[in-house]
């Protein structure tokens, strides 16, 4: 049994294709298939059901691959010991980030990070929470930037900042006349929210203490994954929505006039870097965390006088 064989079966399990797995491992498909077959022959079991499309992992294969991931992670730590001895950070850092956080921090930190660590290559995927959790579990990304807590026992959360939620209201909304608001004053029927699959949708509904599907306006349903689109819907079609506070940085004075803050304790989301328990690339992830902390305002670094909203 070799490290290379373990890498190959993990790749096939990840991509559900011998062809794609070979491409990702930078070998020919016959070479990869031969090594997987050798491992199966040595173990005396079938790891993959090749009669199904996409290729399926057998029951015993699932257990073998779970252990292979652990063994590979431990073997990669040997390389990391050497890397950590080097003065400069180098290598790839694969990051998953949810779309309700990405546009507000990535443009601010990427150029600084790359300038400070020129030997590090950042690979970033914008995905929803469920997709990032899955990618973390199978090891195809190194870390995720997510709203937490996730309540996932196999993952570790490193809280970075606590971002307040604010209301963005039209002039026709009863909230417009108020200087500060409380969640009970929000009319769920006039609220524009993200579609299913976005954790911020659940947080917004939790703020309103109404965990149920909402249609926004009774005569119209709209499905979007964009916070910016929610803001535009308020501007063009009235009603209200909830925005993360970092989204206010690019608003005009006219738009800021539509912002209403919540009374203390203000509802907020906890934003964390999420990693596997036995994670690698510790120095790079720590550097990423420090860059984010340099960017976010001081008041976001504490959860004092805030109510962290669950997902």
PDB file of C-alpha atoms in Angstrom:
ATOM      1  CA  UNK A   1       0.000   0.000   0.000  1.00  0.00           C
ATOM      2  CA  UNK A   2       1.418   3.377  -1.029  1.00  0.00           C
ATOM      3  CA  UNK A   3       0.612   7.020  -0.383  1.00  0.00           C
ATOM      4  CA  UNK A   4       0.035   7.404  -4.117  1.00  0.00           C
ATOM      5  CA  UNK A   5      -2.592   4.648  -4.129  1.00  0.00           C
ATOM      6  CA  UNK A   6      -4.364   6.307  -1.224  1.00  0.00           C
ATOM      7  CA  UNK A   7      -4.344   9.628  -3.077  1.00  0.00           C
ATOM      8  CA  UNK A   8      -5.832   7.941  -6.131  1.00  0.00           C
ATOM      9  CA  UNK A   9      -8.753   6.273  -4.325  1.00  0.00           C
ATOM     10  CA  UNK A  10      -9.539   9.503  -2.474  1.00  0.00           C
ATOM     11  CA  UNK A  11      -9.558  11.342  -5.810  1.00  0.00           C
ATOM     12  CA  UNK A  12     -11.913   8.790  -7.398  1.00  0.00           C
ATOM     13  CA  UNK A  13     -14.229   9.004  -4.389  1.00  0.00           C
ATOM     14  CA  UNK A  14     -14.186  12.810  -4.564  1.00  0.00           C
ATOM     15  CA  UNK A  15     -14.828  13.202  -8.287  1.00  0.00           C
ATOM     16  CA  UNK A  16     -16.818   9.967  -8.911  1.00  0.00           C
ATOM     17  CA  UNK A  17     -14.879   9.452 -12.123  1.00  0.00           C
ATOM     18  CA  UNK A  18     -11.618   7.690 -12.984  1.00  0.00           C
ATOM     19  CA  UNK A  19     -11.025  10.077 -15.880  1.00  0.00           C
ATOM     20  CA  UNK A  20     -11.522  13.237 -13.810  1.00  0.00           C
ATOM     21  CA  UNK A  21      -9.572  11.791 -10.867  1.00  0.00           C
ATOM     22  CA  UNK A  22      -6.633  11.039 -13.163  1.00  0.00           C
ATOM     23  CA  UNK A  23      -6.772  14.561 -14.540  1.00  0.00           C
ATOM     24  CA  UNK A  24      -6.706  16.051 -11.039  1.00  0.00           C
ATOM     25  CA  UNK A  25      -3.819  13.778 -10.048  1.00  0.00           C
ATOM     26  CA  UNK A  26      -1.866  14.642 -13.222  1.00  0.00           C
ATOM     27  CA  UNK A  27      -1.581  11.033 -14.417  1.00  0.00           C
ATOM     28  CA  UNK A  28      -3.133   9.032 -17.235  1.00  0.00           C
ATOM     29  CA  UNK A  29      -6.391   7.249 -16.596  1.00  0.00           C
ATOM     30  CA  UNK A  30      -4.894   3.750 -17.202  1.00  0.00           C
ATOM     31  CA  UNK A  31      -2.116   4.468 -14.687  1.00  0.00           C
ATOM     32  CA  UNK A  32      -4.592   5.537 -12.007  1.00  0.00           C
ATOM     33  CA  UNK A  33      -6.947   2.623 -12.723  1.00  0.00           C
ATOM     34  CA  UNK A  34      -4.078   0.110 -12.525  1.00  0.00           C
ATOM     35  CA  UNK A  35      -2.957   1.397  -9.118  1.00  0.00           C
ATOM     36  CA  UNK A  36      -6.510   1.359  -7.745  1.00  0.00           C
ATOM     37  CA  UNK A  37      -6.932  -2.219  -9.018  1.00  0.00           C
ATOM     38  CA  UNK A  38      -3.652  -3.249  -7.379  1.00  0.00           C
ATOM     39  CA  UNK A  39      -4.827  -1.844  -4.048  1.00  0.00           C
ATOM     40  CA  UNK A  40      -8.176  -3.631  -4.346  1.00  0.00           C
ATOM     41  CA  UNK A  41      -6.414  -6.914  -5.188  1.00  0.00           C
ATOM     42  CA  UNK A  42      -4.068  -6.524  -2.232  1.00  0.00           C
ATOM     43  CA  UNK A  43      -6.940  -5.826   0.169  1.00  0.00           C
ATOM     44  CA  UNK A  44      -9.205  -8.456  -1.388  1.00  0.00           C
ATOM     45  CA  UNK A  45     -12.214  -6.106  -1.643  1.00  0.00           C
ATOM     46  CA  UNK A  46     -13.847  -3.841  -4.184  1.00  0.00           C
ATOM     47  CA  UNK A  47     -13.552  -0.178  -3.210  1.00  0.00           C
ATOM     48  CA  UNK A  48     -15.623   1.100  -6.144  1.00  0.00           C
ATOM     49  CA  UNK A  49     -18.686  -0.167  -7.994  1.00  0.00           C
ATOM     50  CA  UNK A  50     -17.680   0.460 -11.591  1.00  0.00           C
ATOM     51  CA  UNK A  51     -21.036  -0.709 -12.985  1.00  0.00           C
ATOM     52  CA  UNK A  52     -22.742   2.465 -11.808  1.00  0.00           C
ATOM     53  CA  UNK A  53     -22.542   5.937 -13.323  1.00  0.00           C
ATOM     54  CA  UNK A  54     -21.316   8.034 -11.717  1.00  0.00           C
ATOM     55  CA  UNK A  55     -18.993   5.545 -10.041  1.00  0.00           C
ATOM     56  CA  UNK A  56     -20.168   4.621  -6.545  1.00  0.00           C
ATOM     57  CA  UNK A  57     -18.058   3.781  -3.509  1.00  0.00           C
ATOM     58  CA  UNK A  58     -18.884   0.452  -1.905  1.00  0.00           C
ATOM     59  CA  UNK A  59     -19.795   0.150   1.760  1.00  0.00           C
ATOM     60  CA  UNK A  60     -16.378  -1.193   2.738  1.00  0.00           C
ATOM     61  CA  UNK A  61     -14.782   1.273   0.324  1.00  0.00           C
ATOM     62  CA  UNK A  62     -16.351   4.164   2.223  1.00  0.00           C
ATOM     63  CA  UNK A  63     -14.648   3.008   5.426  1.00  0.00           C
ATOM     64  CA  UNK A  64     -11.326   2.480   3.652  1.00  0.00           C
ATOM     65  CA  UNK A  65     -11.405   5.945   2.090  1.00  0.00           C
ATOM     66  CA  UNK A  66     -12.298   7.587   5.404  1.00  0.00           C
ATOM     67  CA  UNK A  67      -9.164   6.026   6.901  1.00  0.00           C
ATOM     68  CA  UNK A  68      -7.151   6.928   3.784  1.00  0.00           C
ATOM     69  CA  UNK A  69      -8.031  10.586   4.289  1.00  0.00           C
ATOM     70  CA  UNK A  70      -6.742  10.418   7.862  1.00  0.00           C
ATOM     71  CA  UNK A  71      -3.513   8.726   6.765  1.00  0.00           C
ATOM     72  CA  UNK A  72      -2.948  11.244   3.962  1.00  0.00           C
ATOM     73  CA  UNK A  73      -3.516  14.173   6.312  1.00  0.00           C
ATOM     74  CA  UNK A  74      -0.927  12.766   8.687  1.00  0.00           C
ATOM     75  CA  UNK A  75       1.569  12.189   5.872  1.00  0.00           C
ATOM     76  CA  UNK A  76       1.118  15.761   4.618  1.00  0.00           C
ATOM     77  CA  UNK A  77       2.034  17.021   8.082  1.00  0.00           C
ATOM     78  CA  UNK A  78       5.588  15.804   7.460  1.00  0.00           C
ATOM     79  CA  UNK A  79       5.846  18.224   4.526  1.00  0.00           C
ATOM     80  CA  UNK A  80       4.314  20.937   6.683  1.00  0.00           C
ATOM     81  CA  UNK A  81       7.023  20.498   9.314  1.00  0.00           C
ATOM     82  CA  UNK A  82       9.595  21.355   6.649  1.00  0.00           C
ATOM     83  CA  UNK A  83       7.513  24.245   5.311  1.00  0.00           C
ATOM     84  CA  UNK A  84       7.125  25.712   8.789  1.00  0.00           C
ATOM     85  CA  UNK A  85      10.914  25.848   9.104  1.00  0.00           C
ATOM     86  CA  UNK A  86      11.084  28.131   6.095  1.00  0.00           C
ATOM     87  CA  UNK A  87      10.965  31.856   6.698  1.00  0.00           C
ATOM     88  CA  UNK A  88       8.528  32.623   3.903  1.00  0.00           C
ATOM     89  CA  UNK A  89       5.052  31.146   3.543  1.00  0.00           C
ATOM     90  CA  UNK A  90       4.614  29.235   0.307  1.00  0.00           C
ATOM     91  CA  UNK A  91       2.179  26.881  -1.388  1.00  0.00           C
ATOM     92  CA  UNK A  92      -1.549  26.864  -2.126  1.00  0.00           C
ATOM     93  CA  UNK A  93      -4.345  27.830   0.243  1.00  0.00           C
ATOM     94  CA  UNK A  94      -7.768  26.605  -0.880  1.00  0.00           C
ATOM     95  CA  UNK A  95     -10.615  28.641   0.609  1.00  0.00           C
ATOM     96  CA  UNK A  96     -14.380  28.291   0.492  1.00  0.00           C
ATOM     97  CA  UNK A  97     -16.443  31.381   1.352  1.00  0.00           C
ATOM     98  CA  UNK A  98     -20.168  32.073   1.433  1.00  0.00           C
ATOM     99  CA  UNK A  99     -21.535  34.755  -0.963  1.00  0.00           C
ATOM    100  CA  UNK A 100     -22.969  36.928   1.813  1.00  0.00           C
ATOM    101  CA  UNK A 101     -19.448  37.464   3.197  1.00  0.00           C
ATOM    102  CA  UNK A 102     -17.238  37.246   0.109  1.00  0.00           C
ATOM    103  CA  UNK A 103     -17.871  40.650  -1.565  1.00  0.00           C
ATOM    104  CA  UNK A 104     -17.345  42.574   1.665  1.00  0.00           C
ATOM    105  CA  UNK A 105     -13.968  41.206   2.763  1.00  0.00           C
ATOM    106  CA  UNK A 106     -12.203  39.459  -0.138  1.00  0.00           C
ATOM    107  CA  UNK A 107     -11.633  42.548  -2.340  1.00  0.00           C
ATOM    108  CA  UNK A 108     -10.147  44.307   0.696  1.00  0.00           C
ATOM    109  CA  UNK A 109      -7.700  41.618   1.789  1.00  0.00           C
ATOM    110  CA  UNK A 110      -6.614  39.661  -1.306  1.00  0.00           C
ATOM    111  CA  UNK A 111      -4.242  42.269  -2.754  1.00  0.00           C
ATOM    112  CA  UNK A 112      -2.641  42.888   0.655  1.00  0.00           C
ATOM    113  CA  UNK A 113      -2.287  39.175   1.344  1.00  0.00           C
ATOM    114  CA  UNK A 114      -0.703  38.449  -2.057  1.00  0.00           C
ATOM    115  CA  UNK A 115       1.666  41.388  -1.674  1.00  0.00           C
ATOM    116  CA  UNK A 116       2.707  40.277   1.797  1.00  0.00           C
ATOM    117  CA  UNK A 117       2.994  36.571   0.896  1.00  0.00           C
ATOM    118  CA  UNK A 118       4.025  36.420  -2.787  1.00  0.00           C
ATOM    119  CA  UNK A 119       4.820  32.692  -2.664  1.00  0.00           C
ATOM    120  CA  UNK A 120       1.291  31.760  -1.561  1.00  0.00           C
ATOM    121  CA  UNK A 121      -1.340  31.062  -4.191  1.00  0.00           C
ATOM    122  CA  UNK A 122      -4.927  31.666  -3.032  1.00  0.00           C
ATOM    123  CA  UNK A 123      -7.620  29.495  -4.606  1.00  0.00           C
ATOM    124  CA  UNK A 124     -11.089  30.718  -3.648  1.00  0.00           C
ATOM    125  CA  UNK A 125     -14.508  29.171  -4.266  1.00  0.00           C
ATOM    126  CA  UNK A 126     -17.737  31.025  -3.487  1.00  0.00           C
ATOM    127  CA  UNK A 127     -20.239  28.405  -2.314  1.00  0.00           C
ATOM    128  CA  UNK A 128     -23.109  28.013   0.118  1.00  0.00           C
ATOM    129  CA  UNK A 129     -22.574  26.707   3.649  1.00  0.00           C
ATOM    130  CA  UNK A 130     -23.602  23.116   2.939  1.00  0.00           C
ATOM    131  CA  UNK A 131     -21.215  22.851  -0.023  1.00  0.00           C
ATOM    132  CA  UNK A 132     -18.297  24.272   1.970  1.00  0.00           C
ATOM    133  CA  UNK A 133     -18.920  21.890   4.879  1.00  0.00           C
ATOM    134  CA  UNK A 134     -18.867  18.951   2.462  1.00  0.00           C
ATOM    135  CA  UNK A 135     -15.656  20.188   0.807  1.00  0.00           C
ATOM    136  CA  UNK A 136     -14.007  20.560   4.222  1.00  0.00           C
ATOM    137  CA  UNK A 137     -15.002  17.055   5.259  1.00  0.00           C
ATOM    138  CA  UNK A 138     -13.547  15.422   2.156  1.00  0.00           C
ATOM    139  CA  UNK A 139     -10.458  17.625   2.236  1.00  0.00           C
ATOM    140  CA  UNK A 140     -10.765  19.402  -1.130  1.00  0.00           C
ATOM    141  CA  UNK A 141     -10.396  22.817   0.546  1.00  0.00           C
ATOM    142  CA  UNK A 142      -8.186  23.882   3.447  1.00  0.00           C
ATOM    143  CA  UNK A 143     -10.584  26.239   5.217  1.00  0.00           C
ATOM    144  CA  UNK A 144     -13.944  27.937   4.949  1.00  0.00           C
ATOM    145  CA  UNK A 145     -15.054  31.453   5.870  1.00  0.00           C
ATOM    146  CA  UNK A 146     -18.562  30.984   7.187  1.00  0.00           C
ATOM    147  CA  UNK A 147     -21.226  32.195   9.529  1.00  0.00           C
ATOM    148  CA  UNK A 148     -21.178  30.049  12.660  1.00  0.00           C
ATOM    149  CA  UNK A 149     -21.913  28.123  14.856  1.00  0.00           C
ATOM    150  CA  UNK A 150     -22.346  25.146  12.524  1.00  0.00           C
ATOM    151  CA  UNK A 151     -22.785  22.417  15.161  1.00  0.00           C
ATOM    152  CA  UNK A 152     -20.483  20.084  13.195  1.00  0.00           C
ATOM    153  CA  UNK A 153     -18.478  17.849  15.542  1.00  0.00           C
ATOM    154  CA  UNK A 154     -15.829  17.011  12.921  1.00  0.00           C
ATOM    155  CA  UNK A 155     -14.978  20.660  12.220  1.00  0.00           C
ATOM    156  CA  UNK A 156     -13.250  23.346  14.290  1.00  0.00           C
ATOM    157  CA  UNK A 157     -14.440  26.969  14.251  1.00  0.00           C
ATOM    158  CA  UNK A 158     -12.098  29.902  14.809  1.00  0.00           C
ATOM    159  CA  UNK A 159     -14.292  32.997  15.431  1.00  0.00           C
ATOM    160  CA  UNK A 160     -12.834  36.074  13.722  1.00  0.00           C
ATOM    161  CA  UNK A 161     -15.443  38.834  14.006  1.00  0.00           C
ATOM    162  CA  UNK A 162     -19.060  39.580  14.915  1.00  0.00           C
ATOM    163  CA  UNK A 163     -20.986  41.529  12.294  1.00  0.00           C
ATOM    164  CA  UNK A 164     -24.205  43.351  13.171  1.00  0.00           C
ATOM    165  CA  UNK A 165     -27.329  43.035  11.067  1.00  0.00           C
ATOM    166  CA  UNK A 166     -29.136  46.227  10.044  1.00  0.00           C
ATOM    167  CA  UNK A 167     -32.479  46.906   8.395  1.00  0.00           C
ATOM    168  CA  UNK A 168     -32.717  48.532   4.962  1.00  0.00           C
ATOM    169  CA  UNK A 169     -36.180  50.026   4.576  1.00  0.00           C
ATOM    170  CA  UNK A 170     -38.173  51.929   1.968  1.00  0.00           C
ATOM    171  CA  UNK A 171     -39.844  55.228   2.732  1.00  0.00           C
ATOM    172  CA  UNK A 172     -43.241  53.505   2.609  1.00  0.00           C
ATOM    173  CA  UNK A 173     -42.293  51.116   5.411  1.00  0.00           C
ATOM    174  CA  UNK A 174     -43.476  51.907   8.929  1.00  0.00           C
ATOM    175  CA  UNK A 175     -39.879  51.269  10.043  1.00  0.00           C
ATOM    176  CA  UNK A 176     -38.649  54.296   8.089  1.00  0.00           C
ATOM    177  CA  UNK A 177     -40.059  56.701  10.691  1.00  0.00           C
ATOM    178  CA  UNK A 178     -38.152  55.051  13.536  1.00  0.00           C
ATOM    179  CA  UNK A 179     -34.592  55.900  14.619  1.00  0.00           C
ATOM    180  CA  UNK A 180     -33.953  52.419  16.019  1.00  0.00           C
ATOM    181  CA  UNK A 181     -35.982  49.253  15.723  1.00  0.00           C
ATOM    182  CA  UNK A 182     -36.561  45.964  17.491  1.00  0.00           C
ATOM    183  CA  UNK A 183     -37.107  42.643  15.707  1.00  0.00           C
ATOM    184  CA  UNK A 184     -40.768  42.392  16.746  1.00  0.00           C
ATOM    185  CA  UNK A 185     -41.525  45.502  14.693  1.00  0.00           C
ATOM    186  CA  UNK A 186     -40.543  43.841  11.405  1.00  0.00           C
ATOM    187  CA  UNK A 187     -43.466  42.772   9.232  1.00  0.00           C
ATOM    188  CA  UNK A 188     -42.454  39.414   7.765  1.00  0.00           C
ATOM    189  CA  UNK A 189     -44.849  39.945   4.857  1.00  0.00           C
ATOM    190  CA  UNK A 190     -42.912  42.980   3.577  1.00  0.00           C
ATOM    191  CA  UNK A 191     -39.485  41.451   4.083  1.00  0.00           C
ATOM    192  CA  UNK A 192     -37.245  40.510   1.149  1.00  0.00           C
ATOM    193  CA  UNK A 193     -35.054  37.508   2.055  1.00  0.00           C
ATOM    194  CA  UNK A 194     -32.512  35.235   0.389  1.00  0.00           C
ATOM    195  CA  UNK A 195     -33.668  31.952  -1.074  1.00  0.00           C
ATOM    196  CA  UNK A 196     -33.336  28.521   0.533  1.00  0.00           C
ATOM    197  CA  UNK A 197     -29.798  27.225   1.058  1.00  0.00           C
ATOM    198  CA  UNK A 198     -28.314  30.478   2.370  1.00  0.00           C
ATOM    199  CA  UNK A 199     -27.566  30.541   6.093  1.00  0.00           C
ATOM    200  CA  UNK A 200     -28.268  34.276   6.272  1.00  0.00           C
ATOM    201  CA  UNK A 201     -31.881  33.570   5.287  1.00  0.00           C
ATOM    202  CA  UNK A 202     -32.265  31.393   8.385  1.00  0.00           C
ATOM    203  CA  UNK A 203     -30.595  34.028  10.550  1.00  0.00           C
ATOM    204  CA  UNK A 204     -32.923  36.747   9.252  1.00  0.00           C
ATOM    205  CA  UNK A 205     -35.980  34.593   9.936  1.00  0.00           C
ATOM    206  CA  UNK A 206     -34.576  33.831  13.394  1.00  0.00           C
ATOM    207  CA  UNK A 207     -34.209  37.567  14.037  1.00  0.00           C
ATOM    208  CA  UNK A 208     -37.897  37.893  13.232  1.00  0.00           C
ATOM    209  CA  UNK A 209     -38.627  34.837  15.387  1.00  0.00           C
ATOM    210  CA  UNK A 210     -40.551  33.355  12.503  1.00  0.00           C
ATOM    211  CA  UNK A 211     -38.833  30.194  11.269  1.00  0.00           C
ATOM    212  CA  UNK A 212     -40.960  29.548   8.223  1.00  0.00           C
ATOM    213  CA  UNK A 213     -40.888  30.106   4.484  1.00  0.00           C
ATOM    214  CA  UNK A 214     -41.903  33.586   3.471  1.00  0.00           C
ATOM    215  CA  UNK A 215     -43.143  34.883   0.137  1.00  0.00           C
ATOM    216  CA  UNK A 216     -42.037  38.439   0.672  1.00  0.00           C
ATOM    217  CA  UNK A 217     -45.120  40.199  -0.763  1.00  0.00           C
ATOM    218  CA  UNK A 218     -48.243  38.071  -0.944  1.00  0.00           C
ATOM    219  CA  UNK A 219     -48.647  38.658  -4.677  1.00  0.00           C
ATOM    220  CA  UNK A 220     -45.021  38.061  -5.672  1.00  0.00           C
ATOM    221  CA  UNK A 221     -42.276  35.519  -4.973  1.00  0.00           C
ATOM    222  CA  UNK A 222     -38.639  36.277  -5.727  1.00  0.00           C
ATOM    223  CA  UNK A 223     -35.675  33.941  -5.334  1.00  0.00           C
ATOM    224  CA  UNK A 224     -32.150  35.354  -5.113  1.00  0.00           C
ATOM    225  CA  UNK A 225     -28.806  34.577  -3.520  1.00  0.00           C
ATOM    226  CA  UNK A 226     -27.574  38.169  -3.730  1.00  0.00           C
ATOM    227  CA  UNK A 227     -27.669  40.649  -0.856  1.00  0.00           C
ATOM    228  CA  UNK A 228     -27.219  43.474  -3.362  1.00  0.00           C
ATOM    229  CA  UNK A 229     -30.330  42.316  -5.233  1.00  0.00           C
ATOM    230  CA  UNK A 230     -32.358  42.436  -1.996  1.00  0.00           C
ATOM    231  CA  UNK A 231     -31.292  46.047  -1.539  1.00  0.00           C
ATOM    232  CA  UNK A 232     -32.378  46.896  -5.078  1.00  0.00           C
ATOM    233  CA  UNK A 233     -35.748  45.221  -4.557  1.00  0.00           C
ATOM    234  CA  UNK A 234     -36.385  47.515  -1.596  1.00  0.00           C
ATOM    235  CA  UNK A 235     -35.393  50.548  -3.655  1.00  0.00           C
ATOM    236  CA  UNK A 236     -37.623  49.640  -6.588  1.00  0.00           C
ATOM    237  CA  UNK A 237     -40.504  47.753  -4.969  1.00  0.00           C
ATOM    238  CA  UNK A 238     -40.653  49.039  -1.359  1.00  0.00           C
ATOM    239  CA  UNK A 239     -40.668  46.806   1.698  1.00  0.00           C
ATOM    240  CA  UNK A 240     -37.588  46.045   3.793  1.00  0.00           C
ATOM    241  CA  UNK A 241     -34.646  43.683   4.018  1.00  0.00           C
ATOM    242  CA  UNK A 242     -31.823  42.823   6.411  1.00  0.00           C
ATOM    243  CA  UNK A 243     -28.193  43.548   5.482  1.00  0.00           C
ATOM    244  CA  UNK A 244     -24.856  42.621   7.062  1.00  0.00           C
ATOM    245  CA  UNK A 245     -23.162  45.756   8.383  1.00  0.00           C
ATOM    246  CA  UNK A 246     -20.088  45.470   6.144  1.00  0.00           C
ATOM    247  CA  UNK A 247     -22.405  45.909   3.156  1.00  0.00           C
ATOM    248  CA  UNK A 248     -22.882  49.574   4.158  1.00  0.00           C
ATOM    249  CA  UNK A 249     -19.355  50.600   3.123  1.00  0.00           C
ATOM    250  CA  UNK A 250     -20.300  51.251  -0.504  1.00  0.00           C
ATOM    251  CA  UNK A 251     -23.704  52.870   0.053  1.00  0.00           C
ATOM    252  CA  UNK A 252     -24.433  56.455  -0.977  1.00  0.00           C
ATOM    253  CA  UNK A 253     -25.785  59.031   1.480  1.00  0.00           C
ATOM    254  CA  UNK A 254     -29.239  58.552  -0.032  1.00  0.00           C
ATOM    255  CA  UNK A 255     -29.038  54.813   0.567  1.00  0.00           C
ATOM    256  CA  UNK A 256     -27.650  55.223   4.080  1.00  0.00           C
ATOM    257  CA  UNK A 257     -30.782  57.223   4.885  1.00  0.00           C
ATOM    258  CA  UNK A 258     -32.709  53.947   4.528  1.00  0.00           C
ATOM    259  CA  UNK A 259     -30.608  52.154   7.164  1.00  0.00           C
ATOM    260  CA  UNK A 260     -32.155  51.488  10.564  1.00  0.00           C
ATOM    261  CA  UNK A 261     -30.083  50.000  13.383  1.00  0.00           C
ATOM    262  CA  UNK A 262     -31.448  47.596  15.973  1.00  0.00           C
ATOM    263  CA  UNK A 263     -31.612  48.469  19.647  1.00  0.00           C
ATOM    264  CA  UNK A 264     -29.087  46.765  21.926  1.00  0.00           C
ATOM    265  CA  UNK A 265     -28.427  43.868  22.060  1.00  0.00           C
ATOM    266  CA  UNK A 266     -28.068  44.106  18.298  1.00  0.00           C
ATOM    267  CA  UNK A 267     -28.549  40.911  16.280  1.00  0.00           C
ATOM    268  CA  UNK A 268     -25.240  39.823  14.773  1.00  0.00           C
ATOM    269  CA  UNK A 269     -23.609  36.949  12.976  1.00  0.00           C
ATOM    270  CA  UNK A 270     -20.426  35.245  14.095  1.00  0.00           C
ATOM    271  CA  UNK A 271     -17.978  34.917  11.193  1.00  0.00           C
ATOM    272  CA  UNK A 272     -15.355  32.216  11.578  1.00  0.00           C
ATOM    273  CA  UNK A 273     -12.593  30.426   9.750  1.00  0.00           C
ATOM    274  CA  UNK A 274     -13.665  26.783   9.763  1.00  0.00           C
ATOM    275  CA  UNK A 275     -11.173  23.932   9.457  1.00  0.00           C
ATOM    276  CA  UNK A 276     -10.913  20.182   9.893  1.00  0.00           C
ATOM    277  CA  UNK A 277      -9.904  18.962  13.329  1.00  0.00           C
ATOM    278  CA  UNK A 278      -6.543  17.729  12.006  1.00  0.00           C
ATOM    279  CA  UNK A 279      -5.983  20.691   9.749  1.00  0.00           C
ATOM    280  CA  UNK A 280      -2.889  21.553   7.756  1.00  0.00           C
ATOM    281  CA  UNK A 281      -1.339  24.847   6.627  1.00  0.00           C
ATOM    282  CA  UNK A 282      -1.624  26.389  10.076  1.00  0.00           C
ATOM    283  CA  UNK A 283       0.690  29.326   9.355  1.00  0.00           C
ATOM    284  CA  UNK A 284      -1.154  30.271   6.169  1.00  0.00           C
ATOM    285  CA  UNK A 285      -4.558  30.075   7.854  1.00  0.00           C
ATOM    286  CA  UNK A 286      -3.281  32.160  10.768  1.00  0.00           C
ATOM    287  CA  UNK A 287      -1.961  34.728   8.272  1.00  0.00           C
ATOM    288  CA  UNK A 288      -5.372  34.818   6.563  1.00  0.00           C
ATOM    289  CA  UNK A 289      -7.075  35.389   9.905  1.00  0.00           C
ATOM    290  CA  UNK A 290      -4.710  38.251  10.748  1.00  0.00           C
ATOM    291  CA  UNK A 291      -5.360  39.957   7.400  1.00  0.00           C
ATOM    292  CA  UNK A 292      -9.103  39.812   7.998  1.00  0.00           C
ATOM    293  CA  UNK A 293      -8.682  41.236  11.503  1.00  0.00           C
ATOM    294  CA  UNK A 294      -6.612  44.118  10.149  1.00  0.00           C
ATOM    295  CA  UNK A 295      -9.464  45.028   7.808  1.00  0.00           C
ATOM    296  CA  UNK A 296     -12.583  44.758   9.995  1.00  0.00           C
ATOM    297  CA  UNK A 297     -13.534  47.707  12.242  1.00  0.00           C
ATOM    298  CA  UNK A 298     -12.662  47.424  15.937  1.00  0.00           C
ATOM    299  CA  UNK A 299     -16.301  47.191  17.054  1.00  0.00           C
ATOM    300  CA  UNK A 300     -16.720  43.997  15.009  1.00  0.00           C
ATOM    301  CA  UNK A 301     -13.993  42.213  16.971  1.00  0.00           C
ATOM    302  CA  UNK A 302     -16.154  41.804  20.072  1.00  0.00           C
ATOM    303  CA  UNK A 303     -19.619  40.358  20.671  1.00  0.00           C
ATOM    304  CA  UNK A 304     -20.264  42.664  23.597  1.00  0.00           C
ATOM    305  CA  UNK A 305     -23.822  44.086  23.471  1.00  0.00           C
ATOM    306  CA  UNK A 306     -24.644  41.791  20.557  1.00  0.00           C
ATOM    307  CA  UNK A 307     -26.913  38.789  20.229  1.00  0.00           C
ATOM    308  CA  UNK A 308     -25.318  36.154  17.983  1.00  0.00           C
ATOM    309  CA  UNK A 309     -28.058  34.718  15.795  1.00  0.00           C
ATOM    310  CA  UNK A 310     -27.998  30.979  15.210  1.00  0.00           C
ATOM    311  CA  UNK A 311     -28.242  29.472  11.735  1.00  0.00           C
TER     312      UNK A 311
END
